Amino acid sequence: MKKFFLGLVAVVATCASGLAVDGAAAPTRVVVLGTGNPAADPDRWGPAVAVVVNDRAYLIDCGPGVVRRAAAAEKNGIAALKAKELKIVFITHLHSDHTLGYPDLIFSPWVLGRKEALEAYGPAGLKSMTSHIEKAWKEDVKVRRRGLEQANATGYKVNVHKIRAGVVYRDANVTVTAFPVKHGTWKEAYGYKFETRDRKIVISGDTAPTDEVVKACDGCDVLLHEAFNPHGEELKDEHWKEYFRTFHTSPAELGEIARRARPKLLVVYHQSLEKLPEEDLVEQIKKEYAGEWVSARDLGVY
Ligand SMILES: [Zn+2]
Ligand SMILES: [Zn+2]
């Protein structure tokens, strides 16, 4: 099983490197920094993805360990993921597994030399979360700035941008569009579409099946989508059944979404394995979806 997936990743990596439109600019890459969820799985760090375009990294979510995971990707040859180059993040929703790395992303790159404020895009509530973090580390900022470290006076700051559905960001590399997803009792949760000169990439965020993903992808190059394993022991419990039904996506539902969304490559991430081997989830998805797909591992590049 493992061999099959490694083979698939190799094929994908080869395809991705051949995507340059005119040979001048590097192709857009998707780097899955962390595929995890709240489970303390040492092989799956907190959810975080980077879209890398022309040596700029655009992060989506910041789960636990995001800066160290970015450093690991840098070691693997992706210079845009150097800590001090982490300057912009798009947050899907405020669940702790997706935001526990937020203070890390605010302060660590600054300590490591970032001069620019972090630009953070996300739903209502992000501003309040940010100001609490700023207050919590106020003393640290004072000591680092006024003490012998002589840290710069700007790199720990955050510009928070409250988003709604629609285009939320645009520069010479990318247009980013947010779309609403269905994540149980969260009032706001978003997925994101990244359009660059050579690729269209869609990230579901955490969601039960929704047409919004189908609409956003519509034949996109890469669709990153979450999934849970319904064989889990927990799922025998009615309240967990209801939780997963309304917050997340089963393999059967994922198969249907992917068939309708028609991505060139489906990357399954944020896998809720429910204490079962990854192969158990993989087998179920294989039965439901015949297109090209891969079950993401941390630091996978697609
Ligand atoms: Zn999550
Ligand atoms: Zn969530």
PDB file of C-alpha atoms and ligand atoms in Angstrom:
ATOM      1  CA  MET A   1       0.000   0.000   0.000  1.00  0.00           C
ATOM      2  CA  LYS A   2       2.735   2.378   1.041  1.00  0.00           C
ATOM      3  CA  LYS A   3       4.602   1.718  -2.205  1.00  0.00           C
ATOM      4  CA  PHE A   4       1.528   2.588  -4.236  1.00  0.00           C
ATOM      5  CA  PHE A   5       1.284   5.970  -2.556  1.00  0.00           C
ATOM      6  CA  LEU A   6       4.941   6.787  -2.815  1.00  0.00           C
ATOM      7  CA  GLY A   7       4.675   5.934  -6.510  1.00  0.00           C
ATOM      8  CA  LEU A   8       1.700   8.225  -6.916  1.00  0.00           C
ATOM      9  CA  VAL A   9       3.478  11.089  -5.140  1.00  0.00           C
ATOM     10  CA  ALA A  10       6.477  10.651  -7.449  1.00  0.00           C
ATOM     11  CA  VAL A  11       4.215  10.849 -10.512  1.00  0.00           C
ATOM     12  CA  VAL A  12       2.553  13.971  -9.137  1.00  0.00           C
ATOM     13  CA  ALA A  13       5.886  15.611  -8.345  1.00  0.00           C
ATOM     14  CA  THR A  14       7.051  14.927 -11.916  1.00  0.00           C
ATOM     15  CA  CYS A  15       3.853  16.404 -13.382  1.00  0.00           C
ATOM     16  CA  ALA A  16       4.091  19.470 -11.141  1.00  0.00           C
ATOM     17  CA  SER A  17       7.647  20.221 -12.216  1.00  0.00           C
ATOM     18  CA  GLY A  18       6.574  20.242 -15.847  1.00  0.00           C
ATOM     19  CA  LEU A  19       3.863  22.846 -15.397  1.00  0.00           C
ATOM     20  CA  ALA A  20       5.832  26.029 -16.040  1.00  0.00           C
ATOM     21  CA  VAL A  21       4.019  28.065 -18.662  1.00  0.00           C
ATOM     22  CA  ASP A  22       6.965  29.799 -20.302  1.00  0.00           C
ATOM     23  CA  GLY A  23       9.909  28.337 -18.434  1.00  0.00           C
ATOM     24  CA  ALA A  24      10.691  31.647 -16.723  1.00  0.00           C
ATOM     25  CA  ALA A  25       8.692  31.338 -13.531  1.00  0.00           C
ATOM     26  CA  ALA A  26       8.637  28.356 -11.204  1.00  0.00           C
ATOM     27  CA  PRO A  27       5.375  26.452 -11.136  1.00  0.00           C
ATOM     28  CA  THR A  28       2.994  26.947  -8.242  1.00  0.00           C
ATOM     29  CA  ARG A  29       3.463  24.314  -5.556  1.00  0.00           C
ATOM     30  CA  VAL A  30       1.228  23.126  -2.742  1.00  0.00           C
ATOM     31  CA  VAL A  31       3.158  22.123   0.370  1.00  0.00           C
ATOM     32  CA  VAL A  32       1.174  20.305   3.036  1.00  0.00           C
ATOM     33  CA  LEU A  33       3.003  21.293   6.222  1.00  0.00           C
ATOM     34  CA  GLY A  34       0.716  19.432   8.606  1.00  0.00           C
ATOM     35  CA  THR A  35      -2.068  16.932   7.891  1.00  0.00           C
ATOM     36  CA  GLY A  36      -3.224  16.462  11.474  1.00  0.00           C
ATOM     37  CA  ASN A  37      -6.194  17.284  13.654  1.00  0.00           C
ATOM     38  CA  PRO A  38      -6.489  17.464  17.459  1.00  0.00           C
ATOM     39  CA  ALA A  39      -5.129  13.882  17.849  1.00  0.00           C
ATOM     40  CA  ALA A  40      -1.588  14.059  19.283  1.00  0.00           C
ATOM     41  CA  ASP A  41      -0.129  12.005  16.430  1.00  0.00           C
ATOM     42  CA  PRO A  42       3.622  12.648  16.270  1.00  0.00           C
ATOM     43  CA  ASP A  43       3.642  11.971  12.511  1.00  0.00           C
ATOM     44  CA  ARG A  44       0.846  14.424  11.708  1.00  0.00           C
ATOM     45  CA  TRP A  45       1.383  17.958  12.885  1.00  0.00           C
ATOM     46  CA  GLY A  46      -1.283  20.628  13.082  1.00  0.00           C
ATOM     47  CA  PRO A  47      -3.186  21.537   9.933  1.00  0.00           C
ATOM     48  CA  ALA A  48      -1.274  24.019   7.789  1.00  0.00           C
ATOM     49  CA  VAL A  49      -0.759  24.269   4.039  1.00  0.00           C
ATOM     50  CA  ALA A  50       1.428  26.583   1.966  1.00  0.00           C
ATOM     51  CA  VAL A  51       0.774  27.660  -1.588  1.00  0.00           C
ATOM     52  CA  VAL A  52       4.167  28.687  -2.945  1.00  0.00           C
ATOM     53  CA  VAL A  53       4.253  30.985  -5.982  1.00  0.00           C
ATOM     54  CA  ASN A  54       7.395  32.639  -7.331  1.00  0.00           C
ATOM     55  CA  ASP A  55       9.219  32.210  -4.021  1.00  0.00           C
ATOM     56  CA  ARG A  56       6.424  33.660  -1.932  1.00  0.00           C
ATOM     57  CA  ALA A  57       4.556  31.466   0.549  1.00  0.00           C
ATOM     58  CA  TYR A  58       0.863  31.927   1.293  1.00  0.00           C
ATOM     59  CA  LEU A  59      -0.151  29.931   4.359  1.00  0.00           C
ATOM     60  CA  ILE A  60      -3.546  28.439   5.021  1.00  0.00           C
ATOM     61  CA  ASP A  61      -4.171  27.754   8.712  1.00  0.00           C
ATOM     62  CA  CYS A  62      -1.547  27.544  11.426  1.00  0.00           C
ATOM     63  CA  GLY A  63      -1.847  24.401  13.496  1.00  0.00           C
ATOM     64  CA  PRO A  64       0.680  23.425  16.181  1.00  0.00           C
ATOM     65  CA  GLY A  65       4.273  23.424  14.950  1.00  0.00           C
ATOM     66  CA  VAL A  66       3.643  25.498  11.825  1.00  0.00           C
ATOM     67  CA  VAL A  67       6.954  27.415  11.897  1.00  0.00           C
ATOM     68  CA  ARG A  68       9.062  24.294  12.489  1.00  0.00           C
ATOM     69  CA  ARG A  69       7.163  22.428   9.771  1.00  0.00           C
ATOM     70  CA  ALA A  70       7.878  25.340   7.412  1.00  0.00           C
ATOM     71  CA  ALA A  71      11.553  25.095   8.406  1.00  0.00           C
ATOM     72  CA  ALA A  72      11.496  21.378   7.558  1.00  0.00           C
ATOM     73  CA  ALA A  73      10.071  22.204   4.113  1.00  0.00           C
ATOM     74  CA  GLU A  74      12.784  24.852   3.690  1.00  0.00           C
ATOM     75  CA  LYS A  75      15.375  22.176   4.457  1.00  0.00           C
ATOM     76  CA  ASN A  76      13.748  20.104   1.711  1.00  0.00           C
ATOM     77  CA  GLY A  77      14.560  22.909  -0.727  1.00  0.00           C
ATOM     78  CA  ILE A  78      11.616  25.318  -0.579  1.00  0.00           C
ATOM     79  CA  ALA A  79      13.317  28.620   0.256  1.00  0.00           C
ATOM     80  CA  ALA A  80      10.024  30.555   0.425  1.00  0.00           C
ATOM     81  CA  LEU A  81       9.240  28.720   3.665  1.00  0.00           C
ATOM     82  CA  LYS A  82      12.157  30.181   5.609  1.00  0.00           C
ATOM     83  CA  ALA A  83      10.767  31.411   8.952  1.00  0.00           C
ATOM     84  CA  LYS A  84      11.356  35.108   8.342  1.00  0.00           C
ATOM     85  CA  GLU A  85       9.604  34.843   4.968  1.00  0.00           C
ATOM     86  CA  LEU A  86       6.304  33.742   6.560  1.00  0.00           C
ATOM     87  CA  LYS A  87       4.305  36.923   6.118  1.00  0.00           C
ATOM     88  CA  ILE A  88       0.748  36.054   5.200  1.00  0.00           C
ATOM     89  CA  VAL A  89      -1.846  33.552   6.430  1.00  0.00           C
ATOM     90  CA  PHE A  90      -5.447  32.758   5.517  1.00  0.00           C
ATOM     91  CA  ILE A  91      -7.365  31.122   8.354  1.00  0.00           C
ATOM     92  CA  THR A  92     -10.302  28.848   7.556  1.00  0.00           C
ATOM     93  CA  HIS A  93     -11.953  28.910  10.989  1.00  0.00           C
ATOM     94  CA  LEU A  94     -11.019  29.384  14.610  1.00  0.00           C
ATOM     95  CA  HIS A  95     -10.974  25.778  15.891  1.00  0.00           C
ATOM     96  CA  SER A  96      -7.916  25.420  18.139  1.00  0.00           C
ATOM     97  CA  ASP A  97      -6.245  22.711  16.029  1.00  0.00           C
ATOM     98  CA  HIS A  98      -6.101  25.245  13.159  1.00  0.00           C
ATOM     99  CA  THR A  99      -4.930  28.215  15.226  1.00  0.00           C
ATOM    100  CA  LEU A 100      -2.679  26.939  18.039  1.00  0.00           C
ATOM    101  CA  GLY A 101       0.304  27.839  15.875  1.00  0.00           C
ATOM    102  CA  TYR A 102      -0.912  31.418  15.457  1.00  0.00           C
ATOM    103  CA  PRO A 103       1.217  32.896  18.283  1.00  0.00           C
ATOM    104  CA  ASP A 104       4.128  30.886  16.839  1.00  0.00           C
ATOM    105  CA  LEU A 105       3.534  32.484  13.440  1.00  0.00           C
ATOM    106  CA  ILE A 106       3.241  35.956  14.978  1.00  0.00           C
ATOM    107  CA  PHE A 107       6.346  35.873  17.176  1.00  0.00           C
ATOM    108  CA  SER A 108       8.883  33.248  15.996  1.00  0.00           C
ATOM    109  CA  PRO A 109       9.495  34.715  12.492  1.00  0.00           C
ATOM    110  CA  TRP A 110       9.939  38.142  14.125  1.00  0.00           C
ATOM    111  CA  VAL A 111      12.538  36.792  16.564  1.00  0.00           C
ATOM    112  CA  LEU A 112      14.209  35.208  13.524  1.00  0.00           C
ATOM    113  CA  GLY A 113      14.388  38.510  11.648  1.00  0.00           C
ATOM    114  CA  ARG A 114      11.053  39.261   9.985  1.00  0.00           C
ATOM    115  CA  LYS A 115      10.551  43.028   9.839  1.00  0.00           C
ATOM    116  CA  GLU A 116       7.111  43.082   8.243  1.00  0.00           C
ATOM    117  CA  ALA A 117       3.897  42.728  10.228  1.00  0.00           C
ATOM    118  CA  LEU A 118       2.062  39.442   9.678  1.00  0.00           C
ATOM    119  CA  GLU A 119      -0.953  39.852   7.393  1.00  0.00           C
ATOM    120  CA  ALA A 120      -3.708  37.593   8.752  1.00  0.00           C
ATOM    121  CA  TYR A 121      -6.977  36.975   6.904  1.00  0.00           C
ATOM    122  CA  GLY A 122      -9.839  35.143   8.581  1.00  0.00           C
ATOM    123  CA  PRO A 123     -13.362  35.129   9.948  1.00  0.00           C
ATOM    124  CA  ALA A 124     -14.945  37.358  12.593  1.00  0.00           C
ATOM    125  CA  GLY A 125     -13.295  36.631  15.929  1.00  0.00           C
ATOM    126  CA  LEU A 126      -9.748  36.586  14.551  1.00  0.00           C
ATOM    127  CA  LYS A 127      -9.251  40.198  15.597  1.00  0.00           C
ATOM    128  CA  SER A 128     -10.221  39.423  19.187  1.00  0.00           C
ATOM    129  CA  MET A 129      -8.039  36.289  19.250  1.00  0.00           C
ATOM    130  CA  THR A 130      -5.128  38.372  17.947  1.00  0.00           C
ATOM    131  CA  SER A 131      -5.468  41.086  20.551  1.00  0.00           C
ATOM    132  CA  HIS A 132      -5.578  38.481  23.343  1.00  0.00           C
ATOM    133  CA  ILE A 133      -2.370  36.924  22.016  1.00  0.00           C
ATOM    134  CA  GLU A 134      -0.744  40.354  21.801  1.00  0.00           C
ATOM    135  CA  LYS A 135      -1.652  41.009  25.422  1.00  0.00           C
ATOM    136  CA  ALA A 136      -0.460  37.578  26.560  1.00  0.00           C
ATOM    137  CA  TRP A 137       3.034  38.093  25.098  1.00  0.00           C
ATOM    138  CA  LYS A 138       3.330  41.836  25.849  1.00  0.00           C
ATOM    139  CA  GLU A 139       6.156  41.348  28.332  1.00  0.00           C
ATOM    140  CA  ASP A 140       8.084  39.170  25.885  1.00  0.00           C
ATOM    141  CA  VAL A 141       7.880  41.869  23.210  1.00  0.00           C
ATOM    142  CA  LYS A 142       9.112  44.479  25.703  1.00  0.00           C
ATOM    143  CA  VAL A 143      12.101  42.413  26.814  1.00  0.00           C
ATOM    144  CA  ARG A 144      13.109  41.480  23.256  1.00  0.00           C
ATOM    145  CA  ARG A 145      12.775  45.031  21.932  1.00  0.00           C
ATOM    146  CA  ARG A 146      14.273  47.013  24.808  1.00  0.00           C
ATOM    147  CA  GLY A 147      16.773  44.435  26.051  1.00  0.00           C
ATOM    148  CA  LEU A 148      19.981  43.161  24.556  1.00  0.00           C
ATOM    149  CA  GLU A 149      18.241  41.266  21.771  1.00  0.00           C
ATOM    150  CA  GLN A 150      17.376  44.584  20.088  1.00  0.00           C
ATOM    151  CA  ALA A 151      14.555  42.975  18.131  1.00  0.00           C
ATOM    152  CA  ASN A 152      12.992  45.186  15.461  1.00  0.00           C
ATOM    153  CA  ALA A 153       9.963  47.301  16.319  1.00  0.00           C
ATOM    154  CA  THR A 154       7.611  46.044  13.605  1.00  0.00           C
ATOM    155  CA  GLY A 155       7.828  42.308  12.896  1.00  0.00           C
ATOM    156  CA  TYR A 156       5.689  41.156  15.837  1.00  0.00           C
ATOM    157  CA  LYS A 157       2.703  43.217  14.702  1.00  0.00           C
ATOM    158  CA  VAL A 158      -0.331  41.744  12.951  1.00  0.00           C
ATOM    159  CA  ASN A 159      -2.670  43.345  10.443  1.00  0.00           C
ATOM    160  CA  VAL A 160      -5.940  41.450  10.768  1.00  0.00           C
ATOM    161  CA  HIS A 161      -8.276  41.390   7.771  1.00  0.00           C
ATOM    162  CA  LYS A 162     -11.806  40.196   8.461  1.00  0.00           C
ATOM    163  CA  ILE A 163     -13.055  38.242   5.469  1.00  0.00           C
ATOM    164  CA  ARG A 164     -16.392  37.459   3.884  1.00  0.00           C
ATOM    165  CA  ALA A 165     -17.150  35.192   0.937  1.00  0.00           C
ATOM    166  CA  GLY A 166     -15.621  36.567  -2.279  1.00  0.00           C
ATOM    167  CA  VAL A 167     -12.197  37.772  -3.368  1.00  0.00           C
ATOM    168  CA  VAL A 168     -10.230  38.531  -0.195  1.00  0.00           C
ATOM    169  CA  TYR A 169      -6.722  39.114  -1.546  1.00  0.00           C
ATOM    170  CA  ARG A 170      -4.935  39.808  -4.804  1.00  0.00           C
ATOM    171  CA  ASP A 171      -1.320  40.495  -5.799  1.00  0.00           C
ATOM    172  CA  ALA A 172       0.895  39.854  -8.826  1.00  0.00           C
ATOM    173  CA  ASN A 173       1.127  36.139  -7.938  1.00  0.00           C
ATOM    174  CA  VAL A 174      -2.309  35.124  -6.807  1.00  0.00           C
ATOM    175  CA  THR A 175      -6.002  35.865  -6.405  1.00  0.00           C
ATOM    176  CA  VAL A 176      -7.515  34.370  -3.268  1.00  0.00           C
ATOM    177  CA  THR A 177     -11.259  33.795  -2.989  1.00  0.00           C
ATOM    178  CA  ALA A 178     -12.993  32.655   0.197  1.00  0.00           C
ATOM    179  CA  PHE A 179     -16.152  30.548   0.095  1.00  0.00           C
ATOM    180  CA  PRO A 180     -18.389  29.488   2.996  1.00  0.00           C
ATOM    181  CA  VAL A 181     -18.327  25.846   4.112  1.00  0.00           C
ATOM    182  CA  LYS A 182     -20.504  23.799   6.505  1.00  0.00           C
ATOM    183  CA  HIS A 183     -18.680  23.086   9.734  1.00  0.00           C
ATOM    184  CA  GLY A 184     -21.378  22.149  12.249  1.00  0.00           C
ATOM    185  CA  THR A 185     -22.160  24.824  14.785  1.00  0.00           C
ATOM    186  CA  TRP A 186     -19.421  27.233  13.696  1.00  0.00           C
ATOM    187  CA  LYS A 187     -21.081  30.433  12.545  1.00  0.00           C
ATOM    188  CA  GLU A 188     -18.285  31.036  10.064  1.00  0.00           C
ATOM    189  CA  ALA A 189     -15.934  28.590   8.374  1.00  0.00           C
ATOM    190  CA  TYR A 190     -14.335  29.081   4.956  1.00  0.00           C
ATOM    191  CA  GLY A 191     -12.551  27.266   2.209  1.00  0.00           C
ATOM    192  CA  TYR A 192     -10.161  29.093  -0.119  1.00  0.00           C
ATOM    193  CA  LYS A 193      -9.478  29.123  -3.842  1.00  0.00           C
ATOM    194  CA  PHE A 194      -5.999  30.191  -5.013  1.00  0.00           C
ATOM    195  CA  GLU A 195      -5.651  31.153  -8.656  1.00  0.00           C
ATOM    196  CA  THR A 196      -2.118  31.678  -9.971  1.00  0.00           C
ATOM    197  CA  ARG A 197      -0.818  32.008 -13.521  1.00  0.00           C
ATOM    198  CA  ASP A 198      -0.478  28.235 -13.887  1.00  0.00           C
ATOM    199  CA  ARG A 199      -2.765  26.560 -11.367  1.00  0.00           C
ATOM    200  CA  LYS A 200      -6.104  26.670  -9.597  1.00  0.00           C
ATOM    201  CA  ILE A 201      -5.960  25.217  -6.088  1.00  0.00           C
ATOM    202  CA  VAL A 202      -8.923  24.738  -3.770  1.00  0.00           C
ATOM    203  CA  ILE A 203      -8.730  23.991  -0.048  1.00  0.00           C
ATOM    204  CA  SER A 204     -11.873  22.753   1.665  1.00  0.00           C
ATOM    205  CA  GLY A 205     -10.949  23.631   5.234  1.00  0.00           C
ATOM    206  CA  ASP A 206     -13.045  21.648   7.721  1.00  0.00           C
ATOM    207  CA  THR A 207     -16.445  20.875   6.280  1.00  0.00           C
ATOM    208  CA  ALA A 208     -19.325  18.499   5.846  1.00  0.00           C
ATOM    209  CA  PRO A 209     -20.023  17.951   2.118  1.00  0.00           C
ATOM    210  CA  THR A 210     -20.977  21.204   0.426  1.00  0.00           C
ATOM    211  CA  ASP A 211     -21.675  22.314  -3.153  1.00  0.00           C
ATOM    212  CA  GLU A 212     -19.495  25.343  -2.477  1.00  0.00           C
ATOM    213  CA  VAL A 213     -16.405  23.130  -2.834  1.00  0.00           C
ATOM    214  CA  VAL A 214     -17.727  21.714  -6.127  1.00  0.00           C
ATOM    215  CA  LYS A 215     -18.376  25.233  -7.452  1.00  0.00           C
ATOM    216  CA  ALA A 216     -14.994  26.573  -6.342  1.00  0.00           C
ATOM    217  CA  CYS A 217     -13.033  23.664  -7.825  1.00  0.00           C
ATOM    218  CA  ASP A 218     -14.923  23.005 -11.088  1.00  0.00           C
ATOM    219  CA  GLY A 219     -12.052  21.130 -12.762  1.00  0.00           C
ATOM    220  CA  CYS A 220      -9.319  22.743 -10.636  1.00  0.00           C
ATOM    221  CA  ASP A 221      -5.735  21.464 -10.655  1.00  0.00           C
ATOM    222  CA  VAL A 222      -5.591  20.470  -6.987  1.00  0.00           C
ATOM    223  CA  LEU A 223      -8.418  19.985  -4.514  1.00  0.00           C
ATOM    224  CA  LEU A 224      -7.348  19.528  -0.908  1.00  0.00           C
ATOM    225  CA  HIS A 225     -10.220  17.997   1.022  1.00  0.00           C
ATOM    226  CA  GLU A 226     -10.640  16.692   4.539  1.00  0.00           C
ATOM    227  CA  ALA A 227     -12.110  13.274   5.431  1.00  0.00           C
ATOM    228  CA  PHE A 228     -12.908  11.122   8.466  1.00  0.00           C
ATOM    229  CA  ASN A 229     -12.984   7.357   8.963  1.00  0.00           C
ATOM    230  CA  PRO A 230     -16.539   6.238   9.829  1.00  0.00           C
ATOM    231  CA  HIS A 231     -15.222   2.829  11.027  1.00  0.00           C
ATOM    232  CA  GLY A 232     -13.888   4.476  14.179  1.00  0.00           C
ATOM    233  CA  GLU A 233     -14.951   3.087  17.548  1.00  0.00           C
ATOM    234  CA  GLU A 234     -16.183   6.558  18.577  1.00  0.00           C
ATOM    235  CA  LEU A 235     -18.680   6.528  15.735  1.00  0.00           C
ATOM    236  CA  LYS A 236     -20.803   3.952  17.569  1.00  0.00           C
ATOM    237  CA  ASP A 237     -21.783   6.740  19.914  1.00  0.00           C
ATOM    238  CA  GLU A 238     -24.821   8.741  18.721  1.00  0.00           C
ATOM    239  CA  HIS A 239     -23.415  12.160  19.587  1.00  0.00           C
ATOM    240  CA  TRP A 240     -20.158  11.453  17.740  1.00  0.00           C
ATOM    241  CA  LYS A 241     -22.130  10.147  14.767  1.00  0.00           C
ATOM    242  CA  GLU A 242     -24.046  13.398  14.694  1.00  0.00           C
ATOM    243  CA  TYR A 243     -20.845  15.400  15.206  1.00  0.00           C
ATOM    244  CA  PHE A 244     -19.055  13.831  12.232  1.00  0.00           C
ATOM    245  CA  ARG A 245     -22.174  13.994  10.053  1.00  0.00           C
ATOM    246  CA  THR A 246     -22.495  17.750  10.549  1.00  0.00           C
ATOM    247  CA  PHE A 247     -18.822  18.799  10.873  1.00  0.00           C
ATOM    248  CA  HIS A 248     -16.850  16.532   8.517  1.00  0.00           C
ATOM    249  CA  THR A 249     -16.898  14.454   5.302  1.00  0.00           C
ATOM    250  CA  SER A 250     -17.060  10.646   4.993  1.00  0.00           C
ATOM    251  CA  PRO A 251     -15.273   8.696   2.220  1.00  0.00           C
ATOM    252  CA  ALA A 252     -18.579   8.136   0.370  1.00  0.00           C
ATOM    253  CA  GLU A 253     -19.400  11.840   0.546  1.00  0.00           C
ATOM    254  CA  LEU A 254     -15.859  12.759  -0.488  1.00  0.00           C
ATOM    255  CA  GLY A 255     -16.125  10.465  -3.521  1.00  0.00           C
ATOM    256  CA  GLU A 256     -19.285  12.212  -4.636  1.00  0.00           C
ATOM    257  CA  ILE A 257     -17.876  15.700  -4.062  1.00  0.00           C
ATOM    258  CA  ALA A 258     -14.698  14.836  -5.974  1.00  0.00           C
ATOM    259  CA  ARG A 259     -16.587  13.309  -8.921  1.00  0.00           C
ATOM    260  CA  ARG A 260     -18.628  16.470  -9.261  1.00  0.00           C
ATOM    261  CA  ALA A 261     -15.706  18.849  -8.621  1.00  0.00           C
ATOM    262  CA  ARG A 262     -13.439  17.040 -11.182  1.00  0.00           C
ATOM    263  CA  PRO A 263     -10.015  18.031  -9.775  1.00  0.00           C
ATOM    264  CA  LYS A 264      -6.952  16.909 -11.733  1.00  0.00           C
ATOM    265  CA  LEU A 265      -5.589  15.759  -8.381  1.00  0.00           C
ATOM    266  CA  LEU A 266      -7.449  15.217  -5.119  1.00  0.00           C
ATOM    267  CA  VAL A 267      -5.264  15.531  -2.020  1.00  0.00           C
ATOM    268  CA  VAL A 268      -6.950  14.150   1.087  1.00  0.00           C
ATOM    269  CA  TYR A 269      -5.672  15.975   4.177  1.00  0.00           C
ATOM    270  CA  HIS A 270      -6.740  16.586   7.792  1.00  0.00           C
ATOM    271  CA  GLN A 271      -7.546  12.870   7.894  1.00  0.00           C
ATOM    272  CA  SER A 272      -9.467  11.915  11.034  1.00  0.00           C
ATOM    273  CA  LEU A 273      -8.133   8.373  11.242  1.00  0.00           C
ATOM    274  CA  GLU A 274     -10.021   7.517  14.423  1.00  0.00           C
ATOM    275  CA  LYS A 275      -7.140   5.425  15.796  1.00  0.00           C
ATOM    276  CA  LEU A 276      -7.237   3.097  12.768  1.00  0.00           C
ATOM    277  CA  PRO A 277      -4.413   2.625  10.256  1.00  0.00           C
ATOM    278  CA  GLU A 278      -4.375   5.110   7.384  1.00  0.00           C
ATOM    279  CA  GLU A 279      -4.879   2.159   4.997  1.00  0.00           C
ATOM    280  CA  ASP A 280      -8.378   1.635   6.399  1.00  0.00           C
ATOM    281  CA  LEU A 281      -9.434   5.122   5.278  1.00  0.00           C
ATOM    282  CA  VAL A 282      -7.478   4.767   2.016  1.00  0.00           C
ATOM    283  CA  GLU A 283      -9.310   1.530   1.103  1.00  0.00           C
ATOM    284  CA  GLN A 284     -12.684   3.186   1.643  1.00  0.00           C
ATOM    285  CA  ILE A 285     -11.828   6.212  -0.499  1.00  0.00           C
ATOM    286  CA  LYS A 286     -10.446   3.938  -3.233  1.00  0.00           C
ATOM    287  CA  LYS A 287     -13.829   2.236  -3.463  1.00  0.00           C
ATOM    288  CA  GLU A 288     -15.588   5.581  -3.778  1.00  0.00           C
ATOM    289  CA  TYR A 289     -13.336   7.540  -6.114  1.00  0.00           C
ATOM    290  CA  ALA A 290     -11.599   6.412  -9.304  1.00  0.00           C
ATOM    291  CA  GLY A 291      -9.866   9.696 -10.167  1.00  0.00           C
ATOM    292  CA  GLU A 292      -6.262  10.587  -9.384  1.00  0.00           C
ATOM    293  CA  TRP A 293      -5.824  11.149  -5.675  1.00  0.00           C
ATOM    294  CA  VAL A 294      -3.379  10.869  -2.820  1.00  0.00           C
ATOM    295  CA  SER A 295      -3.636  10.623   0.961  1.00  0.00           C
ATOM    296  CA  ALA A 296      -1.367  13.465   2.086  1.00  0.00           C
ATOM    297  CA  ARG A 297       1.559  13.042   4.433  1.00  0.00           C
ATOM    298  CA  ASP A 298       3.228  15.913   6.291  1.00  0.00           C
ATOM    299  CA  LEU A 299       5.645  17.836   4.049  1.00  0.00           C
ATOM    300  CA  GLY A 300       4.157  16.361   0.871  1.00  0.00           C
ATOM    301  CA  VAL A 301       4.533  18.636  -2.181  1.00  0.00           C
ATOM    302  CA  TYR A 302       1.839  18.507  -4.854  1.00  0.00           C
TER     303      TYR A 302
HETATM  304 ZN    ZN B   1      -9.869  20.691  12.151  1.00  0.00          ZN
HETATM  305 ZN    ZN B   2     -12.683  22.466  12.632  1.00  0.00          ZN
END
